[in-house]
mmCIF file of C-alpha atoms in Angstrom:
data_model
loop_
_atom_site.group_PDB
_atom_site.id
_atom_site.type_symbol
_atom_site.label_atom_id
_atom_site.label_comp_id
_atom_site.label_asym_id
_atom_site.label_seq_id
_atom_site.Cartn_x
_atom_site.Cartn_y
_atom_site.Cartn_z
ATOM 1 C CA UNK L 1 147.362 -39.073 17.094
ATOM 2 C CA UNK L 2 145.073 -37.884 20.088
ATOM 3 C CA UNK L 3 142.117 -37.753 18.163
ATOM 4 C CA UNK L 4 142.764 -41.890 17.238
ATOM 5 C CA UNK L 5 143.593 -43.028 20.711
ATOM 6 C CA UNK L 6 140.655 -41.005 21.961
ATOM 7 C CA UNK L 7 138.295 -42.935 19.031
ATOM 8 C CA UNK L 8 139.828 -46.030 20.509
ATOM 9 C CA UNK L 9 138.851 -45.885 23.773
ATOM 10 C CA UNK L 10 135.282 -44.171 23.004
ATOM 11 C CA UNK L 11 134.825 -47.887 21.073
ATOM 12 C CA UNK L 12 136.237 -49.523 23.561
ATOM 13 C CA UNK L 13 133.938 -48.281 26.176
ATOM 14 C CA UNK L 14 130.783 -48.438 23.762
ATOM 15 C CA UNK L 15 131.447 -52.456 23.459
ATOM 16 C CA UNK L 16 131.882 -52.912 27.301
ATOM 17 C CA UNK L 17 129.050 -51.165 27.697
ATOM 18 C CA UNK L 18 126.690 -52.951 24.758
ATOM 19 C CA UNK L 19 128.192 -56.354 26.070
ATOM 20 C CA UNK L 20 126.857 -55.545 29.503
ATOM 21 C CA UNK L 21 123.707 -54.615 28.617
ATOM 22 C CA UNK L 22 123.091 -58.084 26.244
ATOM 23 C CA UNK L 23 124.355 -59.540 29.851
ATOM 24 C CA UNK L 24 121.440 -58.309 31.175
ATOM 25 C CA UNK L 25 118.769 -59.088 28.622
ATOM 26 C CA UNK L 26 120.003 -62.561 28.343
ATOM 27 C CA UNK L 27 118.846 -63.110 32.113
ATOM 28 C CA UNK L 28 116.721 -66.396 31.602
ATOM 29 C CA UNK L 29 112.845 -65.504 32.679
ATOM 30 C CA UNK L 30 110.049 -68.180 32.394
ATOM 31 C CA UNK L 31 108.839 -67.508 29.348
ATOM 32 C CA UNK L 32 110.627 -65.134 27.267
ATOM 33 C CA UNK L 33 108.226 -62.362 27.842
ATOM 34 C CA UNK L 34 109.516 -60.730 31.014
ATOM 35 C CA UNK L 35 111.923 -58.370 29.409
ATOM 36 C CA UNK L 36 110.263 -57.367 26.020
ATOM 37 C CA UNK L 37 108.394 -54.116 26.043
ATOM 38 C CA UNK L 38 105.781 -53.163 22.937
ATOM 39 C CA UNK L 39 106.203 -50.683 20.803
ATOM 40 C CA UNK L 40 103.123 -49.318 20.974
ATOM 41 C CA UNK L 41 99.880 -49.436 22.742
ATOM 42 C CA UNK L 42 95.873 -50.020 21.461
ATOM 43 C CA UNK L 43 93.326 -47.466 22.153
ATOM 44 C CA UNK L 44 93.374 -44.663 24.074
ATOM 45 C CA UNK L 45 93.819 -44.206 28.335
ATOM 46 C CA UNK L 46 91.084 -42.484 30.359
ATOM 47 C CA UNK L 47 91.393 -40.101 32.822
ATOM 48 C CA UNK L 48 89.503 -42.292 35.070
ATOM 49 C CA UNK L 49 91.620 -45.096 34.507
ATOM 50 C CA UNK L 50 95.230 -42.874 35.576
ATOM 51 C CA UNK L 51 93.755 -41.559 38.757
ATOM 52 C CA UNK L 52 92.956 -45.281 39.233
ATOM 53 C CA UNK L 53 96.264 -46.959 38.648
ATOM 54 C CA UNK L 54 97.533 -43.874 40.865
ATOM 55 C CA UNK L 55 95.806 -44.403 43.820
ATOM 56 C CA UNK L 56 96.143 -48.403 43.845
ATOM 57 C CA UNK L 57 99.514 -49.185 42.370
ATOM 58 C CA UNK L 58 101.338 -48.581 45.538
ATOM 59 C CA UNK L 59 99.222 -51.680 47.059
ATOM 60 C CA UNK L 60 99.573 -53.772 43.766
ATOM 61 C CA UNK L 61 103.517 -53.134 44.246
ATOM 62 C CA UNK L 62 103.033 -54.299 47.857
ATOM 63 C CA UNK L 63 101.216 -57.493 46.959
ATOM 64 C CA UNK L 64 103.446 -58.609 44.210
ATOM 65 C CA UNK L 65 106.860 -58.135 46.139
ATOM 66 C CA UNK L 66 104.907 -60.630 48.796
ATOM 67 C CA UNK L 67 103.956 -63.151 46.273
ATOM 68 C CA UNK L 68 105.006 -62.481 42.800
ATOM 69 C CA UNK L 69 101.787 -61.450 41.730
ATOM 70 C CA UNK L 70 102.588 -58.499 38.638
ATOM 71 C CA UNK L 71 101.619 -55.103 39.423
ATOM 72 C CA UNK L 72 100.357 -55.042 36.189
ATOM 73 C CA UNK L 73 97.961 -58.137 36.422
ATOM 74 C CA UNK L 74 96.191 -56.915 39.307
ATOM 75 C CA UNK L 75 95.697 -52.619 38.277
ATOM 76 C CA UNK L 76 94.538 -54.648 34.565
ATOM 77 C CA UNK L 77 92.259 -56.757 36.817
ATOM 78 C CA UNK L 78 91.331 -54.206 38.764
ATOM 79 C CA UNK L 79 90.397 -51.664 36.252
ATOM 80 C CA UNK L 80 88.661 -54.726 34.006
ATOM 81 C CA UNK L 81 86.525 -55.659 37.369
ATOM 82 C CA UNK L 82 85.891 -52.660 39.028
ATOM 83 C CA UNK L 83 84.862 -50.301 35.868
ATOM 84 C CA UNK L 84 87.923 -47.926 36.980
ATOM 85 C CA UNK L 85 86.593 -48.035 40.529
ATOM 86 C CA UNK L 86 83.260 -46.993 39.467
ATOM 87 C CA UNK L 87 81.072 -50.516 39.659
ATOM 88 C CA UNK L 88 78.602 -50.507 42.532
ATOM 89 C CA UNK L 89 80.517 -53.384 44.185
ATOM 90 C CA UNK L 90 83.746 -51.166 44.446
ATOM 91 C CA UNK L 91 81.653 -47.839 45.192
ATOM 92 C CA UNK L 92 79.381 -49.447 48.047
ATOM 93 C CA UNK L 93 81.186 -52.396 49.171
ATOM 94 C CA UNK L 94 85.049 -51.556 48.503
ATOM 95 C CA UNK L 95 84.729 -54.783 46.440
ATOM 96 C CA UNK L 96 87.056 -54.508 43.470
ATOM 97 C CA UNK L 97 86.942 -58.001 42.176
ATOM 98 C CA UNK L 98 83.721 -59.246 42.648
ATOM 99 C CA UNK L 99 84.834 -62.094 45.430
ATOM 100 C CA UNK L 100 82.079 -63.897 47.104
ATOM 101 C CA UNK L 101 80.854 -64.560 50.806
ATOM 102 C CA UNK L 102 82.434 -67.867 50.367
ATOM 103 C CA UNK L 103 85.245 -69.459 52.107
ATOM 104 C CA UNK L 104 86.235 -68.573 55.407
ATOM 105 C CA UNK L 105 84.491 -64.944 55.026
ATOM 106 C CA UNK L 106 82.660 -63.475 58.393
ATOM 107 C CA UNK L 107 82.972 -59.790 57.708
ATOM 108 C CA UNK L 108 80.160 -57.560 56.490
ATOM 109 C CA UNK L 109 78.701 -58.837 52.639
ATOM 110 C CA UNK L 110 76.270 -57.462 50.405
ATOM 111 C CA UNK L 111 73.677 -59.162 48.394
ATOM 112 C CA UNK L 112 73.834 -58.182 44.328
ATOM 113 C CA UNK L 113 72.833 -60.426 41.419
ATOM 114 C CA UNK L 114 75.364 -62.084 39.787
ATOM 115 C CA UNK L 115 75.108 -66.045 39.136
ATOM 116 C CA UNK L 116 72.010 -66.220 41.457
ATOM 117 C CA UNK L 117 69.169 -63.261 41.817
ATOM 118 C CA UNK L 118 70.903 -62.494 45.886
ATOM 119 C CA UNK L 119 74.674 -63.580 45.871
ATOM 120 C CA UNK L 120 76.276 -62.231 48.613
ATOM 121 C CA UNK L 121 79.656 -60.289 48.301
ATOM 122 C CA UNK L 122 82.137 -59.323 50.621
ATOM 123 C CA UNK L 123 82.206 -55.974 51.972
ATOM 124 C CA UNK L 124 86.038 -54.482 52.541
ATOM 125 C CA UNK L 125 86.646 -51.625 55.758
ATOM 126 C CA UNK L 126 88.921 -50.119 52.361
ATOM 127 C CA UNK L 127 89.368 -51.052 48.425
ATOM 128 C CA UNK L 128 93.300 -52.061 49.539
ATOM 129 C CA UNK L 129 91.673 -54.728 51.435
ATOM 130 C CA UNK L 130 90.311 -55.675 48.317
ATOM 131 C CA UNK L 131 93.381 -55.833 46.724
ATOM 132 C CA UNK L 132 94.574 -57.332 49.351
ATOM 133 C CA UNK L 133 91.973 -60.329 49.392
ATOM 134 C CA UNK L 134 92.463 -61.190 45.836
ATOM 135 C CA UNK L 135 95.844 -62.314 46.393
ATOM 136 C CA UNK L 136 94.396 -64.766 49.086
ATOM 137 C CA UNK L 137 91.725 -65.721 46.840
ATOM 138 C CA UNK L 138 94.906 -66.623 43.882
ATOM 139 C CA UNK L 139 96.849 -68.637 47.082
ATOM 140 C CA UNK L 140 94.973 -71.724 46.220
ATOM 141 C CA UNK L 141 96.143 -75.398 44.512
ATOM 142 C CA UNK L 142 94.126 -74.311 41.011
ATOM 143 C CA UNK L 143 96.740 -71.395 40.575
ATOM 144 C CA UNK L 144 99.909 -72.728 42.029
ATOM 145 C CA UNK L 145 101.268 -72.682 39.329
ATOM 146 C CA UNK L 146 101.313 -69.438 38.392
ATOM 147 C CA UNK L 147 103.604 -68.382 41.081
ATOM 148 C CA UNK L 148 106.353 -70.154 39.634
ATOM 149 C CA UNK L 149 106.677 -67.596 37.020
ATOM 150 C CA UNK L 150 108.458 -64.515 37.163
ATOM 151 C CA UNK L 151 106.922 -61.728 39.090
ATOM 152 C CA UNK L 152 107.554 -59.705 35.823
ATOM 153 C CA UNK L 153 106.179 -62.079 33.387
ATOM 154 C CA UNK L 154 102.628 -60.548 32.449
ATOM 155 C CA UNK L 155 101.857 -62.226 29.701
ATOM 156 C CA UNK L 156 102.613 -65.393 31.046
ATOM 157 C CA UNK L 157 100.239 -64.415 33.733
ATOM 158 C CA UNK L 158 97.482 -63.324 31.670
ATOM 159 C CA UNK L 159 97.640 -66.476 29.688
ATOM 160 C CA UNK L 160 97.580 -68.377 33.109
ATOM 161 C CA UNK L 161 94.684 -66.775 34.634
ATOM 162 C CA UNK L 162 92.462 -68.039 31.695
ATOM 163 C CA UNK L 163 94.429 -71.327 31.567
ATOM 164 C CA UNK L 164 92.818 -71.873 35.701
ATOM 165 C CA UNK L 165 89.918 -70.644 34.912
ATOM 166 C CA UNK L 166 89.906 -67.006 35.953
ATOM 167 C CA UNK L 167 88.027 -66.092 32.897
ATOM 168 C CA UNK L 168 85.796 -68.251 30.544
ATOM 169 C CA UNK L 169 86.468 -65.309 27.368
ATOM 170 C CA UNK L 170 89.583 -67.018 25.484
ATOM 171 C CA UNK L 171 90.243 -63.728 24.588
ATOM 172 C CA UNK L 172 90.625 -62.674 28.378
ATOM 173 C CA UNK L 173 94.652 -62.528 28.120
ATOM 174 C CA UNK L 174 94.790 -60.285 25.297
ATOM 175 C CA UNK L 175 92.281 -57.652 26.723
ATOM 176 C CA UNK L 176 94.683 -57.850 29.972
ATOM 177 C CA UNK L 177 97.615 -57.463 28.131
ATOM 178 C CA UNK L 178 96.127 -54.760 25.899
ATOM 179 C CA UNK L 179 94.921 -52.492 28.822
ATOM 180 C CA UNK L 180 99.200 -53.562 30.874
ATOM 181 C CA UNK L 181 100.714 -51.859 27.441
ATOM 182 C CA UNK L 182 97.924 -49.161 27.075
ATOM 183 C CA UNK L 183 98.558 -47.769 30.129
ATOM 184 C CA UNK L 184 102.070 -48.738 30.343
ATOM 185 C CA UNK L 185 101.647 -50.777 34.005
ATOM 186 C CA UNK L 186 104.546 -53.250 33.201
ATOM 187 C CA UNK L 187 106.632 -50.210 34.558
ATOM 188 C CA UNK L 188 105.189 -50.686 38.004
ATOM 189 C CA UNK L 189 106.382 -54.563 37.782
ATOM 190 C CA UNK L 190 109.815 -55.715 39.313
ATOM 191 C CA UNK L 191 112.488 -58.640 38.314
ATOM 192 C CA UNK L 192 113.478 -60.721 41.090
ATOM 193 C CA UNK L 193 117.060 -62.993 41.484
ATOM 194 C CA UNK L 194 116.627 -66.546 41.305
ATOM 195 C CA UNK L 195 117.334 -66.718 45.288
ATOM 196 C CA UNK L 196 114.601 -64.145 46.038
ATOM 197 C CA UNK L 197 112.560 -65.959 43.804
ATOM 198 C CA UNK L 198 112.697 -69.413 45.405
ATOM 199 C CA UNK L 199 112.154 -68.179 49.012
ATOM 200 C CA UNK L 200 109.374 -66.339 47.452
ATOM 201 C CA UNK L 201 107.993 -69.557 46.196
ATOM 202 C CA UNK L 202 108.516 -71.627 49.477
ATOM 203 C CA UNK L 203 106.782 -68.815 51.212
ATOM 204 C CA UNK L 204 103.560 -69.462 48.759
ATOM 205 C CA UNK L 205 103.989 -72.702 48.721
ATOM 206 C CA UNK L 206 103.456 -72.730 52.882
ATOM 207 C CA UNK L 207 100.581 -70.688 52.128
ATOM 208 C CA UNK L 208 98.472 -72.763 50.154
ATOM 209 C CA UNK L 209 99.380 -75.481 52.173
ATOM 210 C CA UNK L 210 97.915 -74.135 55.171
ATOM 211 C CA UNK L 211 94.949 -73.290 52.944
ATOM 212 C CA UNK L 212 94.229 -76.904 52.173
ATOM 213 C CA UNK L 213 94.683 -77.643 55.891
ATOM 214 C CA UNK L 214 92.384 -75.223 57.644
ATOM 215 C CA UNK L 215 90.094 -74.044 55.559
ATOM 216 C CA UNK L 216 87.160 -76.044 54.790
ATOM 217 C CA UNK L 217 87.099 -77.091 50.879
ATOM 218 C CA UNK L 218 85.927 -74.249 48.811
ATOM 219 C CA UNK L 219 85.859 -74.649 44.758
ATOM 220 C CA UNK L 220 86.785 -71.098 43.485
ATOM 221 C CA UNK L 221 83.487 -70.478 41.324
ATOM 222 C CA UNK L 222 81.394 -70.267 44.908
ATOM 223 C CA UNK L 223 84.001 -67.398 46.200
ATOM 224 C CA UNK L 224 84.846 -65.725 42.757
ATOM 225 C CA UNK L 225 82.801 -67.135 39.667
ATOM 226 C CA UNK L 226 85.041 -66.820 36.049
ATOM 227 C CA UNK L 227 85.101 -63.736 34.460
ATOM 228 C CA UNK L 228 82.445 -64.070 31.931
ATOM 229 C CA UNK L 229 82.578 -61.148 29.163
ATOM 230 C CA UNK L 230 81.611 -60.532 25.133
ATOM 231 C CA UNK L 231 84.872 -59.247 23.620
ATOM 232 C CA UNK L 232 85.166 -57.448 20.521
ATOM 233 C CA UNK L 233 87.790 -56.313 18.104
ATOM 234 C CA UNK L 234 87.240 -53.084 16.340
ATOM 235 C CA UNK L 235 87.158 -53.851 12.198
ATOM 236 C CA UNK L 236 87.832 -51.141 9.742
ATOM 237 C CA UNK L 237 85.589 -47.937 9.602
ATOM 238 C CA UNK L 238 83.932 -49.038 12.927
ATOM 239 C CA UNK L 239 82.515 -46.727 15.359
ATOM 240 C CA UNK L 240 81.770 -46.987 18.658
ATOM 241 C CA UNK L 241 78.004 -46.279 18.006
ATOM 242 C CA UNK L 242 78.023 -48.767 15.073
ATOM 243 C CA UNK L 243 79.629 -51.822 17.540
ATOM 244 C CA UNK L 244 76.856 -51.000 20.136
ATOM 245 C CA UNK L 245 74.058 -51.052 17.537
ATOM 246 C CA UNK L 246 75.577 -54.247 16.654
ATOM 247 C CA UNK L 247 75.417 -55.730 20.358
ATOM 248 C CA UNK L 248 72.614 -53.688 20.945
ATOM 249 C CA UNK L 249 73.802 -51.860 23.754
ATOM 250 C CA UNK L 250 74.800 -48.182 24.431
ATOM 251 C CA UNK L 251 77.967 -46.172 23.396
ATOM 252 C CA UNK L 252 78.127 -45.082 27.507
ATOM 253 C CA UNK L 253 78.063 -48.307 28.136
ATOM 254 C CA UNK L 254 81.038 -49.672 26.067
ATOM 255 C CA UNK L 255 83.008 -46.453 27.491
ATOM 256 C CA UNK L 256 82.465 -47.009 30.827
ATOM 257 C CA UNK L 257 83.119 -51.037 30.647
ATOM 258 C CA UNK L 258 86.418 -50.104 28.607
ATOM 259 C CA UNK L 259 87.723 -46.976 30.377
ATOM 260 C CA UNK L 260 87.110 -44.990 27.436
ATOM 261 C CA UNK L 261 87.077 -40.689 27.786
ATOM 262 C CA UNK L 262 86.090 -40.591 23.790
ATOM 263 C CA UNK L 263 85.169 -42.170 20.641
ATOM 264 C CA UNK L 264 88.638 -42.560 19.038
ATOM 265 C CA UNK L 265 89.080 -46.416 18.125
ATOM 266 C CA UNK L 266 91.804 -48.350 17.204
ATOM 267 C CA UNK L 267 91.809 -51.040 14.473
ATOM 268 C CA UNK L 268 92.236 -54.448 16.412
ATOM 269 C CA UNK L 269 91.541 -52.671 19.291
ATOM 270 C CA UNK L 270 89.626 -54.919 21.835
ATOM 271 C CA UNK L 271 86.077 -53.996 23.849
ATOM 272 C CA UNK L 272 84.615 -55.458 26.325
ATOM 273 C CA UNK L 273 81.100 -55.431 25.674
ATOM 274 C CA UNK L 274 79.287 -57.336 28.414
ATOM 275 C CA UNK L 275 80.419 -59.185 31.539
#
């Protein structure tokens, strides 16, 4: 008789607990995406590429609890950009997403090729400057309305970037969503309540405002042009050394662009090959 009341409440408390937690996942998001988590991840993390997300995602985390831009989004970004921290822009100039002299910019700047022979770059005191600045540089009209999703929707981010022209690769929001569930980032992104989420959209709202009042008018592509890239996905029996024969570059090169610490490849698996 012990043993069946103690079976009853065990099942008792099992359902209370199972209907809480479908509670939970049933929380409405703005696209569907916010709560699923994959199962698995493409390709393999670098060493590099941890001691990156380490050292910035404490900034990202910052950034996104002021404006609801994911964690996720802007390491991905970041390590897509910056080459793991290792591009000239982010070593010399603390630059870690390529933005321009344009704008309102009257710090120091550096002149690289890029769209011209001598575009001039902003050069950061630090890289969380840089991290920093790229939220500014998404405060504008052309991505307003990204900030009405959920701070913890990263695919509905990634797709939005290349929907406003972040990126002109189509396949941009897959290779940001492939390096978020790689290296696991979604973990550094947080759900918000629906109040927190509507001051946080009055406060960006304000922001942009004041954008288009005092700065002067600035398209995007003059302070940040689109992220322009070749991206590949790895066939059967493909090698690393076979793909760059095939884009006739080297096998450093498509590990260093892609954060790669060996040859193991994934089928599906996506590379950037030039950007």
């Amino acid at each position: 008789m012990k043993f069946l009341l103690l079976s009853v409440v065990l099942v008792g408390l099992l359902g209370s607990c199972a209907s809480k937690k479908r509670t939970v996942l049933s929380h409405p998001t703005s696209s569907g995406s916010a709560t699923s988590r994959p199962s698995g991840s493409k390709g393999a993390t670098s060493t590099s590429g941890i001691s990156y997300i380490e050292q910035y995602k404490d900034v990202a985390i910052r950034e996104m609890n002021l404006y609801g831009i994911p964690a996720s989004i802007k390491l991905a970004q970041a390590l897509l950009e910056s080459g793991n921290g290792n591009s000239y822009l982010a070593r010399e100039a603390n630059n870690h997403f390529g933005i321009k002299c344009g704008g309102v910019w009257k710090g120091k700047s550096v002149r690289r090729a890029d769209d011209n022979p001598n575009d001039c770059f902003r050069v950061y005191d630090n890289p969380e400057q840089s991290f920093k600045d790229h939220s500014q540089f998404l405060l504008r009209k052309r991505y307003e309305k990204l900030f009405t999703l959920n701070r913890n929707d990263y695919k509905g981010w990634a797709r939005g970037l290349k929907d406003a022209g972040y990126a002109t690769n189509p396949r941009y929001p897959e290779l940001l969503v492939d390096l978020i569930e790689r290296y696991e980032l979604y973990k550094y992104d947080r759900g918000e309540t629906y109040v927190e989420k509507g001051r946080r959209e009055e406060k960006v709202e304000k922001v942009i405002e004041t954008k288009i009042e005092t700065e002067p008018i600035t398209k995007p592509e003059q302070i940040k042009s689109p992220v322009a890239m070749v991206i590949h996905e790895v066939k059967p029996a493909q090698t690393l050394y076979s793909i760059s024969r095939q884009y006739n570059v080297t096998v450093d090169q498509i590990k260093q662009l892609n954060n790669l610490s060996d040859d193991i490849l994934s089928i599906g698996q996506l590379l950037v090959i030039t950007k």
